PDB file of C-alpha atoms in Angstrom:
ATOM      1  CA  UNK A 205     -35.935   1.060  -1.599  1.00 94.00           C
ATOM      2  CA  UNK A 206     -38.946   2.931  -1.620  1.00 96.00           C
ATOM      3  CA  UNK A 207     -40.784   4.189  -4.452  1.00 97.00           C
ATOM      4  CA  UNK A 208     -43.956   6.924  -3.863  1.00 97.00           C
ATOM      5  CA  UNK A 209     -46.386   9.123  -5.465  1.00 97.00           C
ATOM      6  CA  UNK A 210     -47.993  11.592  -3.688  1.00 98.00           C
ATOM      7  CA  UNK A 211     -51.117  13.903  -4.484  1.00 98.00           C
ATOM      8  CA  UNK A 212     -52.578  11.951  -7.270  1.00 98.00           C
ATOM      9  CA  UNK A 213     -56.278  13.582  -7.614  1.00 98.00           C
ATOM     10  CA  UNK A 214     -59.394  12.139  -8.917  1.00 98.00           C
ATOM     11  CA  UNK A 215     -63.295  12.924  -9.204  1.00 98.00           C
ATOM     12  CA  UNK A 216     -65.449   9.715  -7.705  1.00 98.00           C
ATOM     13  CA  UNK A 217     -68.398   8.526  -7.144  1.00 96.00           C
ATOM     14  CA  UNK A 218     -67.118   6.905  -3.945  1.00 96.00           C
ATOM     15  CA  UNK A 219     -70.075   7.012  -0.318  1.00 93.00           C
ATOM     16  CA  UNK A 220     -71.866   5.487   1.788  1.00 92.00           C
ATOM     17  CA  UNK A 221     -74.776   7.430   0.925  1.00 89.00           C
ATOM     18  CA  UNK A 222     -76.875   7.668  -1.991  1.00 90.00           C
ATOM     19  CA  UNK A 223     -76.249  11.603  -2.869  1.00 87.00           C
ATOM     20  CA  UNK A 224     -72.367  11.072  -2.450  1.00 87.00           C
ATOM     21  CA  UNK A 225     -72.838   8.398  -5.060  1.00 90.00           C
ATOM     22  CA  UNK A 226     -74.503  10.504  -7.570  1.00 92.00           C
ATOM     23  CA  UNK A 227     -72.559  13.990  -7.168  1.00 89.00           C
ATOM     24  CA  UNK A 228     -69.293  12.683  -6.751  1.00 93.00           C
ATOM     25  CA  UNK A 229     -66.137  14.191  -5.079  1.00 94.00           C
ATOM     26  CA  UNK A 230     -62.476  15.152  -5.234  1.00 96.00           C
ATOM     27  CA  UNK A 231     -60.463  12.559  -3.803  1.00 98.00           C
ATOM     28  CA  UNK A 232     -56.040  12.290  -3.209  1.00 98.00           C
ATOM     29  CA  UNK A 233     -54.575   9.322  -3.287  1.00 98.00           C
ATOM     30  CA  UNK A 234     -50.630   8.760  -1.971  1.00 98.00           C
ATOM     31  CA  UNK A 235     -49.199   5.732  -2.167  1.00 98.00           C
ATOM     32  CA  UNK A 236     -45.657   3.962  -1.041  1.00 98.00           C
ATOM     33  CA  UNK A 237     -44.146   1.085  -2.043  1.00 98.00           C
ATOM     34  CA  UNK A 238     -41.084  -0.149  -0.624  1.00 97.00           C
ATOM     35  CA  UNK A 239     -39.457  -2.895  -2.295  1.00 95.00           C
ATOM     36  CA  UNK A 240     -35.887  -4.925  -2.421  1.00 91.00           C
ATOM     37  CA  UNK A 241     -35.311  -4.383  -6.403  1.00 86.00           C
ATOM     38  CA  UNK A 242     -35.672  -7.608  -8.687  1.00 77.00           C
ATOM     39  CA  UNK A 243     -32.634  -7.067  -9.740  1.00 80.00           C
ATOM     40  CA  UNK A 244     -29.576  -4.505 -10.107  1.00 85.00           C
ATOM     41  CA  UNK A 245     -30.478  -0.720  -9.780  1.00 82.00           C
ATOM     42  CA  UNK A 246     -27.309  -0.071 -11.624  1.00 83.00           C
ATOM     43  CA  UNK A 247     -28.590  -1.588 -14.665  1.00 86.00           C
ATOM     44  CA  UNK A 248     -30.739   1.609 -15.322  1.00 86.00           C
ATOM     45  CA  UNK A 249     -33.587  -0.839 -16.099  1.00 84.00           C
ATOM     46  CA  UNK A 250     -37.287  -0.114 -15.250  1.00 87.00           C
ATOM     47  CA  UNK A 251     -38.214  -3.510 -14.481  1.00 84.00           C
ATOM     48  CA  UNK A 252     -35.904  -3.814 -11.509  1.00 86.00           C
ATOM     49  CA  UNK A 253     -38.235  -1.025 -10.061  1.00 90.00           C
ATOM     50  CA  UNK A 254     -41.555  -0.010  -9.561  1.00 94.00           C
ATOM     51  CA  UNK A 255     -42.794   2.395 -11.957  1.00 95.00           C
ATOM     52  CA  UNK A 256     -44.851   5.320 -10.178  1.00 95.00           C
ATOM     53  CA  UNK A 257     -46.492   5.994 -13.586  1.00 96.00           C
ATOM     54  CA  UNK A 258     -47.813   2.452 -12.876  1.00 97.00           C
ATOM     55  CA  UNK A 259     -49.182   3.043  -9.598  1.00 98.00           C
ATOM     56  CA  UNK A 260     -50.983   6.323 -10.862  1.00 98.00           C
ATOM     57  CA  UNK A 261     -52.742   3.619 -13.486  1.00 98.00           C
ATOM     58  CA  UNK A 262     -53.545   1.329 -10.645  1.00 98.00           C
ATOM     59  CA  UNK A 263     -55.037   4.224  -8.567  1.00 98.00           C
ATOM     60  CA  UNK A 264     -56.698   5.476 -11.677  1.00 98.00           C
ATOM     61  CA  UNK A 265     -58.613   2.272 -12.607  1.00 98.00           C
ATOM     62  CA  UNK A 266     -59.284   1.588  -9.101  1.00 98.00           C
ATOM     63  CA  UNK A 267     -61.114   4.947  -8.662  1.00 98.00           C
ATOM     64  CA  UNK A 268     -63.238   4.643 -11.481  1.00 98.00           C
ATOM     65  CA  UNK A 269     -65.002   1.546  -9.459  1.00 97.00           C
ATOM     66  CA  UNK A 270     -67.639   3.154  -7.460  1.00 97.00           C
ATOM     67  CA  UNK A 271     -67.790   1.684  -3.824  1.00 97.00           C
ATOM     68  CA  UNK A 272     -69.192   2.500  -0.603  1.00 96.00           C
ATOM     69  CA  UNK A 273     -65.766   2.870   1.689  1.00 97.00           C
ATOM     70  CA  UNK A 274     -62.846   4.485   0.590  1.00 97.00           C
ATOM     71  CA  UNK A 275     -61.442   1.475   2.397  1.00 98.00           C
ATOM     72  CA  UNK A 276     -61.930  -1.049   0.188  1.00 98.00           C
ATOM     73  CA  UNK A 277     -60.749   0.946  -2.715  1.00 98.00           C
ATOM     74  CA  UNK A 278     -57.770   1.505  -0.876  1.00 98.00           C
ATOM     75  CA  UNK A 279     -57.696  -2.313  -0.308  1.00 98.00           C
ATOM     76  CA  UNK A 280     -58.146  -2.567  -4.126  1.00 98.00           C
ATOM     77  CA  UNK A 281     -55.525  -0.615  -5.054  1.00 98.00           C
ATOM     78  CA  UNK A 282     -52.870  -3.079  -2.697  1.00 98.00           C
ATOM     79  CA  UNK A 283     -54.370  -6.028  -3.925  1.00 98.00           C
ATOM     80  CA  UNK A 284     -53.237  -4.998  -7.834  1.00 98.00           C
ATOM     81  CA  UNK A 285     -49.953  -3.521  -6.831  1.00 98.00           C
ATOM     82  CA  UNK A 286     -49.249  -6.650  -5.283  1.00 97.00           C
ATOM     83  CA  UNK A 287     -50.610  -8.615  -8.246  1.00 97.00           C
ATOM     84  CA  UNK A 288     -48.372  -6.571 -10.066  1.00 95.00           C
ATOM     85  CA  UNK A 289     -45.423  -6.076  -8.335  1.00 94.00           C
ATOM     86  CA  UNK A 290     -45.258  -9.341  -6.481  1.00 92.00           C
ATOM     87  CA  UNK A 291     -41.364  -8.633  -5.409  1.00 92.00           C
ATOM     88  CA  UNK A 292     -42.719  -5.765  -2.606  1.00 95.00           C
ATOM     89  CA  UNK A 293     -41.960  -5.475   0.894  1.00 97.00           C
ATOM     90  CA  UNK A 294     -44.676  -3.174   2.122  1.00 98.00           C
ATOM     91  CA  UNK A 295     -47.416  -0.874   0.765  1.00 98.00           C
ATOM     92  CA  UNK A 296     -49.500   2.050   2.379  1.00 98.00           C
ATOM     93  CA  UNK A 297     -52.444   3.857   0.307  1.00 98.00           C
ATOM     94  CA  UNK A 298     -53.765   6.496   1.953  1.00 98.00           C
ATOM     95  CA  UNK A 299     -57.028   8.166   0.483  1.00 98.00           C
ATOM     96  CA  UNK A 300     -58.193  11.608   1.396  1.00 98.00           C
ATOM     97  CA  UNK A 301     -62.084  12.382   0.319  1.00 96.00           C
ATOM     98  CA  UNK A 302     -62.271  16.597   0.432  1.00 94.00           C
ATOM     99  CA  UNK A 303     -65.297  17.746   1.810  1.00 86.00           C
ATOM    100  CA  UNK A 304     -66.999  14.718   2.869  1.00 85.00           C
ATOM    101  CA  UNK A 305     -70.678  15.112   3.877  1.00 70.00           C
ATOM    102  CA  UNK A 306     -70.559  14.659   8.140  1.00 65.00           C
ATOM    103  CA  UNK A 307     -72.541  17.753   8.665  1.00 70.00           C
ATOM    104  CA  UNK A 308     -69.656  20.163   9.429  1.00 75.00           C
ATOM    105  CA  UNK A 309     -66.963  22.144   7.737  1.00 83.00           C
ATOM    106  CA  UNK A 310     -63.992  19.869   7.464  1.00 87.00           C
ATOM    107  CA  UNK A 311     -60.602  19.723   4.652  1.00 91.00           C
ATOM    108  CA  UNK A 312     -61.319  15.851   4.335  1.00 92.00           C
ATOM    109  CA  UNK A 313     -61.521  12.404   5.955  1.00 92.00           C
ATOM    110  CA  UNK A 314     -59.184   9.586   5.201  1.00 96.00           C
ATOM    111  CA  UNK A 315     -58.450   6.480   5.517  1.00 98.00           C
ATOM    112  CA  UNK A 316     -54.705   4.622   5.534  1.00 98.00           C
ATOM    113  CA  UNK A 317     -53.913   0.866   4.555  1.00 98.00           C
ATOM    114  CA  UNK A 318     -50.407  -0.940   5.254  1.00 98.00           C
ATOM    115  CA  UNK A 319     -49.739  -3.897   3.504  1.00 98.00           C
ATOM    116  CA  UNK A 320     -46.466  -6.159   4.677  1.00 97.00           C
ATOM    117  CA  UNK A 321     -45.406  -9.306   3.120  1.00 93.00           C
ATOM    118  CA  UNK A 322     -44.882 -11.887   5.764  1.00 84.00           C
TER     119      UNK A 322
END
């Protein structure tokens, strides 16, 4: 089973260099997680899932954290859906950062990390 959330946007203070630290930028975050449920679907029960309102949380405290790579908060955000959901299979965050300051005109850079249990 696989449960995903797509498009989340957020304003950060996320760079590797000082001025993208102070202004800030627009950032999407998607996320999958795919899972074998903890216990019967059927059951209509929300903690035999993973709740995407959850993983927009995770995202959302994770984001407010300024760092230098959008790789480690990407690696952040695994590390507390795992913490939190410690029945998953596999996650991938990818992180888009609009605009990002490489001297050209560009939509974004981004960055994906997989996670598989094993």
């Amino acid at each position: 089973m696989i449960v995903a959330l797509h498009g989340a946007e957020f304003f950060a203070y996320h760079g590797f260099y000082p001025e993208e630290q102070k202004l800030g930028n627009c950032f999407i975050v998607d996320m999958e997680v795919e899972f074998t449920p903890a216990g019967n679907i059927s059951e209509d029960d929300l903690s035999n899932t993973v709740n995407y309102e959850q993983l927009y949380d995770i995202a959302c405290e994770e984001m407010k954290l300024p760092k230098k790579l959008i790789e480690t908060v990407a690696e952040a955000i695994i590390n507390e859906i795992k913490k939190q959901y410690t029945f998953v299979d596999l996650i991938k965050v990818s992180i888009k950062k609009l605009n990002p300051l490489v001297g050209a005109k560009t939509k974004y850079s981004s960055v994906t990390l997989n996670y598989q249990k094993g």
